Each structure stands twice: as structure tokens, then as C-alpha cells.
XYZ file of C-alpha atoms in Angstrom:
592
model
C 93.400 110.858 138.641
C 96.566 112.879 139.176
C 97.911 113.568 142.625
C 98.717 117.171 143.470
C 101.700 118.038 145.657
C 101.169 118.855 149.309
C 103.329 120.874 151.651
C 105.680 118.730 153.714
C 104.246 119.474 157.125
C 100.585 120.527 156.992
C 99.477 121.428 160.498
C 95.962 122.649 159.868
C 96.007 124.297 156.418
C 92.989 125.899 154.824
C 91.181 123.062 153.073
C 91.276 122.906 149.307
C 88.662 120.461 148.120
C 87.753 119.503 144.598
C 84.266 119.120 143.257
C 84.164 115.460 144.276
C 85.579 115.958 147.771
C 83.025 116.841 150.470
C 84.032 119.604 152.883
C 85.658 118.337 156.063
C 83.478 118.673 159.155
C 85.459 118.192 162.350
C 83.699 120.717 164.558
C 84.525 120.337 168.242
C 81.189 119.848 169.941
C 81.261 120.436 173.707
C 79.874 117.741 175.935
C 80.810 114.244 176.970
C 80.909 111.305 174.593
C 81.140 107.594 175.356
C 83.281 105.468 173.035
C 82.665 101.732 173.403
C 84.641 98.737 172.247
C 82.920 97.469 169.066
C 81.296 94.056 169.207
C 83.594 91.371 167.795
C 81.220 89.647 165.411
C 81.938 87.596 162.326
C 79.730 87.356 159.271
C 76.105 86.569 159.968
C 74.462 83.514 158.399
C 72.670 85.781 155.957
C 75.916 87.455 154.919
C 77.629 84.098 154.414
C 74.745 82.885 152.221
C 74.802 86.120 150.216
C 78.563 85.774 149.669
C 78.124 82.168 148.531
C 75.409 83.125 146.051
C 77.592 85.944 144.717
C 80.479 83.524 144.146
C 78.190 81.044 142.368
C 76.855 83.814 140.150
C 80.399 84.847 139.247
C 81.656 81.317 138.521
C 79.333 80.523 135.649
C 80.158 77.980 132.905
C 80.687 80.912 130.561
C 83.300 82.307 132.938
C 85.042 78.923 133.028
C 85.316 78.954 129.243
C 86.754 82.453 129.342
C 89.376 81.425 131.834
C 90.393 78.541 129.567
C 91.441 80.834 126.796
C 88.500 82.412 124.942
C 90.268 85.724 125.492
C 93.984 86.224 124.741
C 96.276 86.667 127.703
C 97.668 90.163 127.544
C 97.716 93.382 129.511
C 95.353 96.058 128.287
C 97.740 98.737 129.464
C 100.283 99.760 132.079
C 98.881 101.912 134.894
C 101.021 104.596 136.446
C 102.477 103.874 139.882
C 101.585 107.179 141.566
C 104.087 106.769 144.409
C 107.852 107.170 143.869
C 110.136 104.396 145.014
C 112.997 104.508 147.479
C 116.075 105.510 145.473
C 118.431 104.104 148.099
C 116.718 100.711 148.118
C 116.635 100.666 144.319
C 120.324 101.492 144.059
C 121.040 98.653 146.490
C 119.175 96.199 144.222
C 121.268 97.301 141.260
C 124.344 96.811 143.433
C 123.320 93.224 144.122
C 121.239 93.126 147.301
C 117.765 93.876 148.600
C 117.575 96.451 151.390
C 114.524 96.604 153.636
C 114.214 98.324 157.006
C 117.972 98.253 157.465
C 118.277 94.533 156.593
C 120.156 93.170 153.574
C 119.753 90.108 151.384
C 122.064 89.491 148.452
C 120.438 88.642 145.143
C 122.785 85.667 144.977
C 121.471 84.474 148.339
C 117.813 84.820 147.377
C 116.134 81.439 147.646
C 112.351 81.548 147.467
C 112.145 77.878 148.409
C 113.790 78.581 151.783
C 113.390 82.294 152.422
C 115.004 82.964 155.796
C 114.186 86.627 156.411
C 111.941 88.622 158.737
C 108.191 88.403 157.931
C 107.975 92.004 156.735
C 111.027 91.463 154.502
C 109.410 88.327 153.050
C 106.263 90.333 152.272
C 108.402 92.982 150.544
C 109.821 90.257 148.292
C 106.630 88.247 147.630
C 104.511 91.339 146.952
C 107.162 92.653 144.546
C 106.957 96.095 146.157
C 110.694 96.299 145.444
C 109.892 96.816 141.734
C 108.863 100.364 142.662
C 112.272 100.971 144.246
C 114.134 99.457 141.297
C 112.134 101.633 138.890
C 113.165 104.721 140.850
C 116.870 104.078 140.289
C 117.171 102.193 137.005
C 116.302 102.630 133.361
C 114.292 99.901 131.704
C 117.412 98.541 130.076
C 119.294 98.390 133.379
C 116.452 97.172 135.560
C 114.703 94.615 133.346
C 117.385 91.871 133.521
C 117.375 92.038 137.334
C 113.579 92.080 137.622
C 113.098 89.266 135.093
C 115.614 87.045 136.857
C 113.806 87.403 140.192
C 110.368 86.863 138.603
C 111.616 83.693 136.875
C 112.956 82.407 140.175
C 109.724 83.218 142.022
C 107.582 81.547 139.343
C 109.785 78.494 139.408
C 109.175 78.033 143.142
C 105.675 79.449 143.712
C 104.045 79.703 140.294
C 102.365 76.287 140.528
C 102.275 75.778 144.304
C 99.864 77.834 146.389
C 101.073 78.514 149.920
C 101.682 81.291 152.410
C 103.111 83.842 152.659
C 103.699 83.935 148.897
C 100.022 83.452 148.055
C 98.550 85.143 151.105
C 95.642 87.273 149.944
C 97.226 90.663 150.594
C 100.583 89.725 149.035
C 98.732 88.404 145.980
C 96.719 91.618 145.661
C 99.830 93.754 145.941
C 101.657 91.534 143.417
C 98.943 92.130 140.807
C 99.259 95.900 141.340
C 103.061 95.996 141.248
C 103.448 93.615 138.299
C 100.981 95.711 136.309
C 102.481 99.085 137.242
C 106.012 97.919 136.503
C 105.257 95.594 133.600
C 108.011 97.134 131.420
C 110.588 95.772 133.879
C 109.224 92.226 133.925
C 107.788 91.838 130.405
C 110.611 93.182 128.223
C 111.926 89.724 127.444
C 111.561 88.244 123.941
C 111.126 84.826 125.573
C 107.477 84.056 124.759
C 107.327 81.138 127.200
C 108.433 83.409 130.068
C 106.037 86.191 129.041
C 103.189 83.684 128.911
C 104.104 82.404 132.389
C 103.935 85.951 133.791
C 100.532 86.647 132.240
C 99.215 83.233 133.250
C 100.214 83.939 136.837
C 98.307 87.222 136.818
C 95.199 85.344 135.668
C 95.722 82.576 138.204
C 96.355 85.092 141.003
C 93.040 86.752 140.203
C 91.219 83.399 140.323
C 92.889 82.651 143.658
C 91.644 85.938 145.095
C 88.157 85.227 143.747
C 88.114 82.194 146.063
C 89.795 83.546 149.193
C 89.139 87.302 149.419
C 85.959 87.110 151.468
C 87.530 84.498 153.786
C 90.488 86.732 154.631
C 90.895 88.369 158.037
C 88.946 91.650 158.087
C 90.948 94.821 157.654
C 93.377 96.355 155.187
C 94.719 92.989 154.015
C 91.254 91.887 152.937
C 90.710 95.243 151.251
C 93.950 94.817 149.262
C 92.752 91.373 148.121
C 89.566 92.887 146.689
C 91.578 95.725 145.134
C 93.623 93.022 143.366
C 90.456 91.396 141.995
C 89.156 94.685 140.601
C 92.568 95.609 139.189
C 92.858 92.227 137.442
C 89.407 92.676 135.907
C 90.541 95.939 134.327
C 93.977 94.759 133.254
C 93.067 91.697 131.166
C 90.543 91.127 128.355
C 87.142 89.718 129.235
C 87.173 91.069 132.761
C 83.720 92.631 132.818
C 82.034 89.896 134.920
C 84.931 89.928 137.385
C 84.716 93.712 137.573
C 81.084 93.532 138.668
C 81.943 90.869 141.230
C 85.072 92.667 142.434
C 83.518 96.098 142.794
C 80.622 94.645 144.795
C 83.062 92.872 147.114
C 85.310 95.923 147.437
C 82.387 98.189 148.275
C 81.283 95.814 151.012
C 84.744 95.409 152.548
C 85.306 99.164 152.531
C 82.071 99.611 154.446
C 83.293 97.226 157.152
C 86.985 98.213 157.174
C 86.591 101.922 157.963
C 84.766 103.912 160.600
C 82.488 106.764 159.585
C 85.269 109.278 160.331
C 87.648 107.559 157.885
C 89.864 105.591 160.282
C 90.531 101.880 159.774
C 89.164 99.278 162.190
C 92.645 98.146 163.281
C 93.230 101.734 164.513
C 96.673 101.516 162.863
C 98.333 104.483 161.101
C 100.408 102.060 158.997
C 97.280 100.193 157.903
C 95.775 103.576 157.016
C 98.783 104.405 154.845
C 98.580 101.033 153.104
C 94.855 101.430 152.460
C 95.252 104.902 150.929
C 98.150 103.614 148.803
C 96.237 100.578 147.499
C 93.147 102.605 146.605
C 95.304 105.261 144.916
C 97.038 102.587 142.816
C 93.646 101.121 141.883
C 92.471 104.573 140.804
C 95.375 104.649 138.344
C 94.209 101.364 136.815
C 90.814 102.967 136.140
C 92.608 106.010 134.728
C 94.630 103.777 132.396
C 91.361 102.333 131.063
C 89.811 105.827 130.758
C 87.126 104.757 133.225
C 85.670 106.699 136.142
C 86.839 105.660 139.589
C 83.766 104.323 141.438
C 82.266 106.996 143.702
C 82.479 104.694 146.731
C 86.271 104.488 146.304
C 86.580 108.259 145.967
C 84.389 108.747 149.031
C 86.527 106.443 151.190
C 89.712 108.232 150.112
C 88.094 111.585 150.898
C 87.479 110.397 154.486
C 90.642 108.319 154.996
C 93.155 111.011 154.054
C 92.132 113.670 156.619
C 91.993 110.958 159.283
C 95.546 109.945 158.351
C 96.735 113.561 158.390
C 95.233 113.875 161.865
C 97.933 111.507 163.194
C 100.869 113.489 161.830
C 103.181 115.533 164.001
C 104.398 119.014 163.177
C 107.310 117.517 161.189
C 104.867 115.709 158.875
C 105.814 112.261 160.199
C 103.395 109.765 161.767
C 102.812 109.173 165.426
C 103.524 105.770 166.982
C 100.187 104.072 167.564
C 98.893 100.477 167.505
C 102.190 98.935 166.479
C 103.109 101.457 163.778
C 106.500 103.112 163.599
C 107.149 106.808 163.096
C 106.973 106.771 159.282
C 108.863 109.734 157.838
C 107.201 112.776 156.328
C 108.377 112.258 152.727
C 106.766 108.806 152.456
C 103.500 109.983 154.001
C 103.428 113.051 151.770
C 103.947 110.946 148.639
C 101.043 108.636 149.475
C 98.725 111.533 150.354
C 99.647 113.307 147.113
C 98.946 110.111 145.161
C 95.399 110.023 146.538
C 94.567 113.334 144.889
C 92.777 114.420 148.069
C 93.788 117.823 149.361
C 92.437 118.611 152.803
C 93.420 119.526 156.337
C 94.106 117.111 159.196
C 91.100 115.827 161.113
C 91.082 117.357 164.607
C 89.213 114.503 166.193
C 88.194 111.063 165.023
C 85.851 109.810 167.739
C 85.167 106.441 166.151
C 88.775 105.814 165.137
C 89.682 107.023 168.595
C 92.287 109.749 168.144
C 92.345 113.394 169.205
C 94.584 116.112 167.743
C 95.328 119.383 169.539
C 97.373 122.093 167.792
C 98.837 125.375 169.078
C 101.390 127.145 166.878
C 104.141 124.571 166.176
C 103.057 122.260 168.978
C 100.955 119.162 168.203
C 99.445 116.804 170.765
C 97.993 113.435 169.725
C 95.972 111.306 172.153
C 94.449 107.824 172.154
C 90.851 108.245 173.294
C 89.300 104.833 172.588
C 89.524 101.162 173.545
C 92.085 99.059 171.633
C 90.867 97.433 168.392
C 88.947 94.177 168.558
C 91.289 91.197 168.647
C 90.464 89.592 165.309
C 91.376 92.614 163.160
C 94.954 93.055 164.378
C 97.985 91.033 165.378
C 99.804 93.932 167.017
C 97.084 95.710 168.987
C 98.404 97.812 171.873
C 97.071 98.583 175.360
C 97.610 102.308 174.834
C 94.320 103.914 175.919
C 94.770 107.539 177.173
C 98.415 107.699 176.022
C 99.574 110.874 174.263
C 102.423 112.184 172.126
C 103.698 115.779 172.025
C 105.865 117.469 169.391
C 107.359 120.956 169.075
C 108.136 121.745 165.455
C 110.527 119.105 164.143
C 111.172 117.591 167.579
C 109.215 114.905 169.419
C 108.980 115.773 173.134
C 106.795 112.912 174.414
C 106.361 109.725 172.385
C 105.231 106.133 172.575
C 107.828 103.440 171.937
C 105.980 102.192 168.822
C 107.003 99.535 166.324
C 105.265 96.458 167.750
C 104.079 95.458 164.256
C 107.580 95.711 162.787
C 108.856 92.377 164.104
C 112.101 91.327 162.469
C 115.821 91.048 163.040
C 116.037 94.380 164.855
C 112.791 93.832 166.769
C 112.599 90.227 168.004
C 109.246 88.764 169.016
C 109.847 89.231 172.764
C 110.591 92.924 172.303
C 107.591 93.356 170.009
C 105.364 91.919 172.723
C 106.793 94.403 175.215
C 106.168 97.270 172.799
C 102.439 96.454 172.895
C 102.141 96.928 176.657
C 100.722 99.945 178.456
C 104.174 100.608 179.923
C 105.540 101.206 176.399
C 103.175 104.160 176.051
C 103.053 107.566 177.698
C 100.295 106.921 180.181
C 99.615 105.404 183.608
C 99.724 101.797 184.789
C 98.461 100.281 188.036
C 100.480 97.543 189.728
C 102.476 97.072 186.497
C 99.349 95.768 184.749
C 98.201 96.519 181.215
C 94.972 98.479 180.848
C 93.889 95.801 178.362
C 95.246 92.277 178.748
C 97.659 90.850 176.164
C 97.091 87.093 176.211
C 99.822 84.410 175.896
C 98.772 83.733 172.295
C 99.303 87.418 171.466
C 95.661 88.424 171.131
C 94.035 91.204 173.126
C 91.956 90.123 176.120
C 89.713 91.884 178.617
C 90.299 95.417 179.772
C 89.119 98.754 178.410
C 85.562 98.556 177.097
C 84.485 102.184 177.485
C 86.201 105.550 177.188
C 84.482 108.743 178.277
C 85.580 111.812 176.342
C 84.997 115.522 176.822
C 86.821 118.060 174.625
C 86.456 121.820 174.641
C 88.127 124.685 172.773
C 88.239 127.881 174.851
C 90.226 131.150 174.858
C 92.315 129.547 177.611
C 93.339 126.707 175.292
C 92.338 123.207 174.248
C 90.968 121.025 177.036
C 90.733 117.253 176.689
C 89.368 115.037 179.456
C 89.294 111.257 179.033
C 88.703 108.245 181.266
C 88.730 104.465 180.810
C 87.502 101.432 182.740
C 90.418 99.102 182.061
C 91.377 98.835 185.744
C 87.839 98.814 187.164
C 87.342 95.063 187.412
C 90.841 94.131 188.633
C 91.677 97.109 190.812
C 88.405 98.932 191.441
C 89.720 102.173 189.901
C 88.912 104.390 186.914
C 91.804 106.194 185.217
C 90.911 109.746 184.220
C 93.332 112.039 182.394
C 92.984 115.780 181.864
C 95.148 117.571 179.256
C 95.138 121.348 178.736
C 97.264 122.837 175.933
C 97.767 126.600 176.144
C 96.849 128.764 173.113
C 100.516 129.549 172.375
C 101.605 125.922 172.763
C 104.233 126.735 175.371
C 102.552 124.859 178.192
C 100.822 121.502 178.571
C 99.130 120.934 181.906
C 98.003 117.478 182.857
C 96.330 115.647 185.696
C 96.019 111.879 186.091
C 93.282 110.825 188.493
C 92.506 107.400 189.918
C 88.872 107.311 191.039
C 86.850 104.549 192.725
C 84.902 102.611 190.105
C 81.115 102.482 190.543
C 79.864 99.346 192.299
C 83.407 98.140 192.989
C 84.710 96.804 196.292
C 87.553 98.543 198.104
C 90.685 96.653 197.188
C 93.432 98.224 199.305
C 96.355 100.447 198.341
C 97.626 100.190 194.772
C 100.944 101.222 193.282
C 100.889 103.330 190.127
C 103.503 104.306 187.547
C 103.144 107.312 185.276
C 105.465 107.223 182.246
C 106.461 109.893 179.741
C 108.716 108.417 177.042
C 110.946 111.126 175.591
C 111.973 111.789 171.987
C 115.355 110.550 170.780
C 116.945 114.020 170.680
C 116.101 114.919 174.286
C 118.484 114.755 177.225
C 116.792 114.877 180.644
C 118.260 115.873 183.994
C 116.533 115.966 187.401
C 116.120 119.195 189.345
C 117.463 119.440 192.889
C 114.093 118.741 194.542
C 113.516 115.574 192.454
C 110.072 116.812 191.441
C 111.107 118.155 188.055
C 113.390 117.645 185.096
C 115.010 119.857 182.463
C 114.565 118.532 178.923
C 117.266 119.765 176.559
C 116.597 119.253 172.876
C 119.792 118.794 170.884
C 120.493 122.140 169.192
C 116.982 123.230 170.109
C 114.610 124.485 172.745
C 114.551 123.836 176.481
C 111.485 122.341 178.156
C 110.783 121.709 181.805
C 108.712 119.001 183.465
C 107.225 119.220 186.972
C 105.047 116.823 188.944
C 102.942 117.610 192.012
C 103.245 114.224 193.652
C 105.078 110.897 193.597
C 108.751 110.067 193.150
C 110.284 111.190 189.840
C 113.107 109.254 188.160
C 114.767 109.153 184.753
C 115.030 105.675 183.266
C 116.116 104.096 179.995
C 113.616 103.651 177.185
C 113.583 103.126 173.420
C 111.844 104.539 170.393
C 111.284 102.726 167.086
C 111.674 104.688 163.870
C 109.671 104.163 160.674
C 112.164 101.570 159.389
C 111.646 99.401 162.461
C 114.962 100.287 164.113
C 114.962 100.865 167.887
C 116.894 103.838 169.276
C 117.912 104.263 172.933
C 116.024 107.074 174.661
C 114.965 108.109 178.155
C 111.673 108.266 180.012
C 110.333 110.248 182.943
C 108.824 107.874 185.505
C 106.580 109.031 188.366
C 105.738 106.356 190.940
C 103.469 106.379 193.968
C 100.671 104.636 195.818
C 96.962 105.306 195.774
C 94.583 104.379 198.609
C 91.194 102.817 197.762
C 89.696 106.308 197.697
C 91.874 107.271 194.725
C 94.609 109.781 193.989
C 95.419 112.757 191.772
C 98.799 113.557 190.197
C 99.223 116.932 188.528
C 102.084 117.653 186.129
C 103.219 120.178 183.533
C 105.452 120.388 180.464
C 106.585 123.964 179.887
C 108.678 125.592 177.179
C 111.284 127.677 179.050
C 113.834 128.658 176.440
């Protein structure tokens, strides 16, 4: 399965689909839709019994004999890694230090028994994703001594002792994929004891995933665990029984990890990227064995890729949603190309909860669903009805983003703040989140229903959304209307606070309407304090106007795809609404 190159910034290109890729149907159907928060249910008793029976069937006495050595330990081949590594990070490894999201760790300071780095950095090391970067910058002769030294050290600390995060299910699944794809770097040694230790770990890692995959938290991490099981079954002799077991488990987890429109249940663009990458790497393992990729894997990729493309801005980079950072266009393009799926961006993903409006070079992305259920995410955000707006290569309105990128540059307290409604370009009442973020970090009560009505007319794209997140606490429904003109030079908006049905009058309420601005925008207030000029560095001039409230320019921040915060500004409209509600009209207009 060979990936074909894509253009760097596909807005809405004419779809090119292969014989195995169904045509994309994202017709805008007029009329209101109601999007509800999914029920947060675990496995039923019947599902747990079925899983147990499946495991018993897989762990037969015959299988035990096979694991004890009836088949020789060797790799049946080396699959292609379809995604290029980061040349800069690989060069840094050759120079003597790991580089991840702007953080450094010297190879001489690497101590797997006491790894004192940010969680994401630790995952980068334990998953051995860095082998991809080293491969991008080093020949086998240059890279193998470095890779072998780190693998020896890791095996010495974690090879016989199972613990997290080293043996966490997703890290173990990724490690199987990266060790296989970059086997020439870690298996070039003539030391037979070392080579045996590497192969034995691959077999043990597979057995570990056999036991824990279906107990892992639902979502992309669990999917990666099952991908690791299937990959291991294809990489080592005697894997046919495991392949049957693994493919059955992977099929089931894919059914529960993705909505019908192709979006993942965590509603996270970064999780979507990871899922497409893992499935694309698995496809290469099948290709190495000259075996057909299962149709259910191809079908998920065919749905997941257009959903992912639907959250890209005009510059080809990702929007900042549900904790994700603004991943750059080159990385996204490489992963999409690796999937082999060529398609256009999805205009609307009702189940996943995102809407995409396009006019010339202008792209608007909107969150039109409740946040994800608590148990499938650790960085869920109270972002319902927020939007982002880009003009060509420039972001005009953004969300702060990056809540899932906790590390040295984003401490835990800041990450918590990045999950709040105030960190997104939408409205808050009395400084409250639209969905509660509990002291333990999980999502609490708030938005349960979103009403959506989208229409495409000669006058432009019209998107009307409302949510009930403030109904119980404040007796108000937040409704937002967005109208993007056909030429993209004007975005009209209206935020309405309406009395909730069957709610008691609860007195006047303060509201705050925030528009976080892109990092290259300098804002200045107009003389009447009802507008602002937005100057893009070496670019266009936009204007903002509001019909009501007090407008101010305040400090903000924006997190890039490497998890680094950048100082920015935000437009802040404040006011008070009586129990009967209020309406605030506003406009962003391209003026030069």
C-alpha cells in the first residue's frame, strides 16, 4: 500500500478516490439536528464474557508450546515506515541529545531507571518513535551504534520488569511497530545474546498486549495496542492464531473508537493523526508479508482521513481542539499521504462534532457538539460553540490549544486553564465553564445537547448552533449564529442568551465574549471602543466591530504544534444580560 503525495494545503479539492475508497458524501442537508452527549457506558456483561472466551480460545496449550520455542525467534521481514522522520530531531540524536517539543535530554544523561522528563517526552523515548527521526538523518552504519546502545539500556532496565509508562499498552504497541520498521538500526549487531534479547522482547511485548489490550482505556491508545498485536502476529513465525485473535479485537475496537463520520470518540485532532498513522504503519506490515490489508482497516482509513482533513486550516495545519496543538502542515501531509487515501476535507462531521465553512482562502472551523465523555480523554475541553478563522496562511481567530501537551513549557496548572471555556473563542457566563472541569481533571456536568442548523445559500454559509451548558446553573441557552460571505471577506456573528425552557428567572448575569487572535496579529481599538483594527504582520488588514458591550484588548497565548506557548492578544466583549436574555452582534471584515 503506497501513499501518494498530496498538495500541501488542500482546501476542498476535487476528490480522487481509488477503487477501494467509497465516494465522500458530506452533503449539507438543511434543517435542524440535535447532537447529544453519548452515554458513558463500559462493557456490558455479555461483552466481558465474550472477551474472556476469546482470550481462553487464544491461549490454548498448543499456543503455550509455541511461545516456548517451537518456532524460531526471528523477524519475517522489515516493513517500510511510510512516514519520514524529523531531520532536525535525528541530527540532534547524532549530536548527542534527544530533542522533543523544544526540550533536550543528553544521551549521556539518559537513565531509564529514573527518567525525569515530561510525560510526552517519556512516551517518545519508551515508544522508540525517535528511531524514525534517527533513520531520517543517519545511515545504518552511523545510526546503529546509537540505537543499539539505547535499546540495550532500555532492556536492561525494563526488559524483565513490567511497569508504566514503559509497558503501557499504547507505548508497547508503538514499540513493536517502530522496532520492526527500523530493525536494521537495532539488529545490526553480531552479538547473538543481544539480538536474542531484542527478539524475545518483541515476543514478550505481544504476549503482554494479549493480556491487557481489551482492559485499556477506550480510544486511540487501545487501538494502538491491538495494532501491536496484529503487527506482532505478522512479524514472527507461528503468528496465525494471534492474527485471528488480533484482527477480531482490532475490528471491535475500531467500531467503538470512531463515529460513523470517521472522527475519533475523544474528538481530538491529535488522536486522529495518531490513529491514521498507526493504521498506515500496520498496512505496511501486511504489505511486507504480501497480504491484503483487511477491508475493515481500509474502510476506517477511508472515513478517518477526510474527517481529519476537515479540521485543517487554509495553511494545511491543524486547528486547536480538545487539547491538540496546531500541528504543522508538513507533518499532517506526510501522515495523510502514508494512508494512501486521497480525498477532500469533510465539510461537516455531525457525530464527531465539527463544522467546516470555506470561502476562497478563508476557512472557518466550529465546535458543534458536547465535549467527549470523560472516560475517553484526559484533556477534554469545554469548547462547545467555539470557532477558529483563517485567511490563507494566517490564523485570524484561534483557540489557545495545547492542553494535552503538558510538559516543561506547559505546566499542569496552565494545561488545566487551557481546557476552560475562556481559553476558546466563545462566550462564558459569570466566568463559568460551559461544561464543568472537576478537581480530579475529569469533565463533569454541562453541555448535554447541541442544536445545529446549517445552510448553504447564494448569500453565503449560515451556521446556527446552541447548547444547554448554562441552562441548569444560569437558566440561559447560548445560541450562536455565524454567516460567512461567499467571497470570504466578511464573517457576521450573533451570540444570543435565551431563557431556558422550564427554568426559573435567576437575575442579571455577566457575560464575556472572547476572540483569541492569531500570533501574527496586532490589534488596536477604534476611537469609539466598539471596534478594533487587526493588522496581520506583512499581510492583510481586518476589522472587528461589536454591536453591544464593552470591548477591550487583553493578553492571551497560543500553543503551537510542538507544545510551545506564544504570547498573543484577545478581543474581549463584556456585558450583562437580564433574565430575559441578550443579543450581541459582531463582525470580522477584510478591509485591505
